[in-house]
């Protein structure tokens, strides 16, 4: 049986003002992470392309890969975000 907190999170997912991007952006720590999410995870670009477009923000492609993995781990561990995604998929 779901916890009351879970039900609140799920019901929150249905509000018009609460979008996926708003939830996701709140979990990102800086501009680099935002770019990694946009370029790699949402648009499907390769890390090399991101590095070439933003040489001033990243030391190398390896740093981009590290940031991507760190974001993915953070999202997997975040139960509130997980519940939000489940609620979206049920709509």
Short mmCIF file of N, CA and C in Angstrom, two decimals:
data_model
loop_
_atom_site.label_atom_id
_atom_site.label_comp_id
_atom_site.label_asym_id
_atom_site.label_seq_id
_atom_site.Cartn_x
_atom_site.Cartn_y
_atom_site.Cartn_z
N UNK A 1 0.85 -1.19 0.00
CA UNK A 1 0.00 0.00 0.00
C UNK A 1 0.89 1.24 0.00
N UNK A 2 0.60 2.23 -0.90
CA UNK A 2 1.43 3.43 -0.97
C UNK A 2 1.36 4.26 0.30
N UNK A 3 2.46 4.89 0.62
CA UNK A 3 2.50 5.79 1.75
C UNK A 3 1.76 7.07 1.41
N UNK A 4 1.30 7.78 2.43
CA UNK A 4 0.59 9.03 2.18
C UNK A 4 1.49 10.02 1.44
N UNK A 5 2.78 10.06 1.79
CA UNK A 5 3.70 10.97 1.10
C UNK A 5 3.77 10.63 -0.39
N UNK A 6 3.74 9.32 -0.71
CA UNK A 6 3.77 8.90 -2.10
C UNK A 6 2.54 9.40 -2.85
N UNK A 7 1.40 9.34 -2.21
CA UNK A 7 0.17 9.79 -2.86
C UNK A 7 0.21 11.29 -3.11
N UNK A 8 0.81 12.04 -2.19
CA UNK A 8 0.94 13.48 -2.37
C UNK A 8 1.85 13.78 -3.56
N UNK A 9 2.95 13.07 -3.64
CA UNK A 9 3.89 13.26 -4.74
C UNK A 9 3.21 12.92 -6.06
N UNK A 10 2.49 11.83 -6.10
CA UNK A 10 1.81 11.42 -7.34
C UNK A 10 0.75 12.44 -7.73
N UNK A 11 -0.02 12.91 -6.76
CA UNK A 11 -1.05 13.90 -7.10
C UNK A 11 -0.42 15.21 -7.55
N UNK A 12 0.73 15.56 -6.98
CA UNK A 12 1.45 16.76 -7.41
C UNK A 12 1.87 16.66 -8.87
N UNK A 13 2.17 15.45 -9.32
CA UNK A 13 2.63 15.26 -10.69
C UNK A 13 1.58 15.65 -11.71
N UNK A 14 0.33 15.67 -11.32
CA UNK A 14 -0.75 15.97 -12.24
C UNK A 14 -1.08 17.46 -12.33
N UNK A 15 -0.48 18.28 -11.51
CA UNK A 15 -0.79 19.71 -11.57
C UNK A 15 -0.18 20.31 -12.81
N UNK A 16 -0.88 21.29 -13.38
CA UNK A 16 -0.44 21.89 -14.63
C UNK A 16 0.88 22.65 -14.49
N UNK A 17 1.14 23.22 -13.35
CA UNK A 17 2.34 24.04 -13.18
C UNK A 17 3.60 23.21 -12.96
N UNK A 18 3.45 21.93 -12.74
CA UNK A 18 4.59 21.08 -12.41
C UNK A 18 4.98 20.26 -13.63
N UNK A 19 6.00 20.67 -14.33
CA UNK A 19 6.41 19.97 -15.54
C UNK A 19 7.62 19.09 -15.28
N UNK A 20 7.85 18.21 -16.20
CA UNK A 20 9.03 17.34 -16.10
C UNK A 20 10.30 18.18 -16.05
N UNK A 21 10.40 19.18 -16.91
CA UNK A 21 11.62 19.98 -16.94
C UNK A 21 11.83 20.72 -15.63
N UNK A 22 10.76 21.23 -15.02
CA UNK A 22 10.87 21.94 -13.75
C UNK A 22 11.43 21.01 -12.68
N UNK A 23 10.91 19.79 -12.62
CA UNK A 23 11.40 18.82 -11.65
C UNK A 23 12.86 18.45 -11.91
N UNK A 24 13.16 18.21 -13.18
CA UNK A 24 14.52 17.82 -13.55
C UNK A 24 15.51 18.95 -13.28
N UNK A 25 15.17 20.16 -13.69
CA UNK A 25 16.06 21.30 -13.51
C UNK A 25 16.36 21.55 -12.03
N UNK A 26 15.41 21.29 -11.18
CA UNK A 26 15.61 21.49 -9.74
C UNK A 26 16.65 20.54 -9.17
N UNK A 27 16.91 19.44 -9.86
CA UNK A 27 17.88 18.45 -9.38
C UNK A 27 19.29 18.68 -9.95
N UNK A 28 19.41 19.63 -10.84
CA UNK A 28 20.71 19.90 -11.45
C UNK A 28 21.45 20.96 -10.65
N UNK A 29 22.77 20.84 -10.59
CA UNK A 29 23.56 21.71 -9.73
C UNK A 29 24.17 22.92 -10.41
N UNK A 30 24.34 22.87 -11.74
CA UNK A 30 25.01 23.98 -12.41
C UNK A 30 24.72 23.97 -13.91
N UNK A 31 25.28 24.97 -14.59
CA UNK A 31 25.08 25.11 -16.04
C UNK A 31 25.60 23.90 -16.80
N UNK A 32 26.73 23.36 -16.37
CA UNK A 32 27.29 22.18 -17.03
C UNK A 32 26.30 21.02 -17.03
N UNK A 33 25.71 20.75 -15.88
CA UNK A 33 24.74 19.66 -15.80
C UNK A 33 23.52 19.92 -16.68
N UNK A 34 23.07 21.16 -16.73
CA UNK A 34 21.95 21.50 -17.60
C UNK A 34 22.26 21.24 -19.06
N UNK A 35 23.46 21.60 -19.48
CA UNK A 35 23.87 21.36 -20.86
C UNK A 35 23.98 19.87 -21.16
N UNK A 36 24.51 19.11 -20.23
CA UNK A 36 24.64 17.66 -20.43
C UNK A 36 23.26 17.04 -20.60
N UNK A 37 22.31 17.44 -19.76
CA UNK A 37 20.95 16.90 -19.88
C UNK A 37 20.35 17.27 -21.23
N UNK A 38 20.44 18.54 -21.60
CA UNK A 38 19.85 18.99 -22.87
C UNK A 38 20.49 18.32 -24.07
N UNK A 39 21.80 18.39 -24.16
CA UNK A 39 22.51 17.88 -25.33
C UNK A 39 22.50 16.36 -25.43
N UNK A 40 22.85 15.69 -24.34
CA UNK A 40 23.04 14.24 -24.40
C UNK A 40 21.76 13.46 -24.14
N UNK A 41 21.08 13.77 -23.07
CA UNK A 41 19.95 12.96 -22.66
C UNK A 41 18.65 13.31 -23.40
N UNK A 42 18.44 14.59 -23.71
CA UNK A 42 17.20 14.99 -24.37
C UNK A 42 17.32 15.04 -25.89
N UNK A 43 18.45 15.57 -26.38
CA UNK A 43 18.61 15.75 -27.83
C UNK A 43 19.42 14.63 -28.49
N UNK A 44 20.09 13.82 -27.71
CA UNK A 44 20.80 12.67 -28.26
C UNK A 44 22.13 12.97 -28.93
N UNK A 45 22.74 14.12 -28.64
CA UNK A 45 24.05 14.44 -29.20
C UNK A 45 25.14 13.62 -28.52
N UNK A 46 26.27 13.55 -29.15
CA UNK A 46 27.43 12.88 -28.58
C UNK A 46 28.19 13.84 -27.67
N UNK A 47 28.89 13.30 -26.66
CA UNK A 47 29.68 14.16 -25.77
C UNK A 47 30.69 15.03 -26.52
N UNK A 48 31.28 14.52 -27.58
CA UNK A 48 32.26 15.30 -28.35
C UNK A 48 31.63 16.57 -28.91
N UNK A 49 30.39 16.47 -29.39
CA UNK A 49 29.69 17.64 -29.94
C UNK A 49 29.48 18.70 -28.87
N UNK A 50 29.06 18.28 -27.70
CA UNK A 50 28.88 19.21 -26.58
C UNK A 50 30.20 19.87 -26.22
N UNK A 51 31.26 19.08 -26.16
CA UNK A 51 32.58 19.61 -25.81
C UNK A 51 33.02 20.66 -26.84
N UNK A 52 32.83 20.37 -28.11
CA UNK A 52 33.24 21.31 -29.16
C UNK A 52 32.44 22.61 -29.11
N UNK A 53 31.17 22.54 -28.74
CA UNK A 53 30.34 23.74 -28.66
C UNK A 53 30.60 24.56 -27.40
N UNK A 54 31.11 23.92 -26.35
CA UNK A 54 31.31 24.59 -25.06
C UNK A 54 32.70 24.31 -24.50
N UNK A 55 33.71 24.61 -25.28
CA UNK A 55 35.10 24.38 -24.85
C UNK A 55 35.43 25.12 -23.55
N UNK A 56 34.81 26.25 -23.34
CA UNK A 56 35.10 27.06 -22.15
C UNK A 56 34.49 26.49 -20.87
N UNK A 57 33.57 25.54 -20.99
CA UNK A 57 32.91 24.99 -19.80
C UNK A 57 33.40 23.61 -19.39
N UNK A 58 34.01 22.88 -20.32
CA UNK A 58 34.44 21.51 -20.03
C UNK A 58 35.92 21.34 -20.35
N UNK A 59 36.62 20.58 -19.50
CA UNK A 59 38.04 20.33 -19.71
C UNK A 59 38.27 19.33 -20.83
N UNK A 60 37.38 18.33 -20.92
CA UNK A 60 37.52 17.29 -21.94
C UNK A 60 36.22 16.49 -22.01
N UNK A 61 36.16 15.57 -22.95
CA UNK A 61 34.98 14.74 -23.14
C UNK A 61 34.75 13.82 -21.94
N UNK A 62 35.81 13.39 -21.32
CA UNK A 62 35.70 12.53 -20.14
C UNK A 62 34.93 13.22 -19.01
N UNK A 63 35.15 14.51 -18.85
CA UNK A 63 34.43 15.25 -17.82
C UNK A 63 32.92 15.24 -18.11
N UNK A 64 32.55 15.37 -19.38
CA UNK A 64 31.15 15.34 -19.77
C UNK A 64 30.54 13.98 -19.44
N UNK A 65 31.26 12.91 -19.75
CA UNK A 65 30.77 11.56 -19.44
C UNK A 65 30.60 11.36 -17.94
N UNK A 66 31.53 11.89 -17.16
CA UNK A 66 31.44 11.79 -15.70
C UNK A 66 30.21 12.54 -15.19
N UNK A 67 29.97 13.73 -15.71
CA UNK A 67 28.81 14.51 -15.30
C UNK A 67 27.53 13.78 -15.67
N UNK A 68 27.47 13.20 -16.87
CA UNK A 68 26.28 12.45 -17.30
C UNK A 68 26.00 11.29 -16.34
N UNK A 69 27.01 10.53 -16.00
CA UNK A 69 26.81 9.40 -15.09
C UNK A 69 26.39 9.86 -13.71
N UNK A 70 26.96 10.96 -13.24
CA UNK A 70 26.59 11.50 -11.93
C UNK A 70 25.12 11.92 -11.91
N UNK A 71 24.65 12.55 -12.99
CA UNK A 71 23.25 12.95 -13.08
C UNK A 71 22.34 11.72 -13.09
N UNK A 72 22.69 10.74 -13.90
CA UNK A 72 21.87 9.53 -13.98
C UNK A 72 21.76 8.84 -12.63
N UNK A 73 22.86 8.75 -11.90
CA UNK A 73 22.82 8.14 -10.57
C UNK A 73 21.95 8.96 -9.62
N UNK A 74 22.07 10.27 -9.67
CA UNK A 74 21.28 11.13 -8.80
C UNK A 74 19.78 10.95 -9.08
N UNK A 75 19.42 10.86 -10.36
CA UNK A 75 18.01 10.68 -10.71
C UNK A 75 17.49 9.31 -10.28
N UNK A 76 18.33 8.30 -10.40
CA UNK A 76 17.91 6.95 -9.98
C UNK A 76 17.68 6.87 -8.48
N UNK A 77 18.44 7.63 -7.70
CA UNK A 77 18.33 7.60 -6.25
C UNK A 77 17.21 8.48 -5.71
N UNK A 78 16.68 9.37 -6.55
CA UNK A 78 15.69 10.33 -6.09
C UNK A 78 14.29 9.74 -6.19
N UNK A 79 13.75 9.30 -5.07
CA UNK A 79 12.43 8.65 -5.07
C UNK A 79 11.32 9.59 -5.50
N UNK A 80 11.40 10.84 -5.11
CA UNK A 80 10.37 11.79 -5.49
C UNK A 80 10.31 11.94 -7.02
N UNK A 81 11.47 12.04 -7.66
CA UNK A 81 11.51 12.14 -9.11
C UNK A 81 11.00 10.86 -9.76
N UNK A 82 11.36 9.73 -9.18
CA UNK A 82 10.89 8.44 -9.69
C UNK A 82 9.37 8.35 -9.63
N UNK A 83 8.78 8.75 -8.51
CA UNK A 83 7.32 8.74 -8.38
C UNK A 83 6.68 9.70 -9.38
N UNK A 84 7.30 10.84 -9.58
CA UNK A 84 6.79 11.80 -10.55
C UNK A 84 6.75 11.19 -11.95
N UNK A 85 7.83 10.52 -12.35
CA UNK A 85 7.88 9.89 -13.67
C UNK A 85 6.83 8.78 -13.80
N UNK A 86 6.66 8.01 -12.75
CA UNK A 86 5.64 6.95 -12.78
C UNK A 86 4.25 7.55 -12.96
N UNK A 87 3.99 8.64 -12.26
CA UNK A 87 2.68 9.29 -12.37
C UNK A 87 2.47 9.83 -13.79
N UNK A 88 3.52 10.37 -14.39
CA UNK A 88 3.40 10.87 -15.76
C UNK A 88 3.11 9.74 -16.75
N UNK A 89 3.75 8.61 -16.53
CA UNK A 89 3.55 7.49 -17.45
C UNK A 89 2.15 6.89 -17.34
N UNK A 90 1.47 7.12 -16.22
CA UNK A 90 0.11 6.61 -16.02
C UNK A 90 -0.95 7.52 -16.61
N UNK A 91 -0.56 8.72 -17.03
CA UNK A 91 -1.53 9.67 -17.58
C UNK A 91 -2.00 9.25 -18.95
#
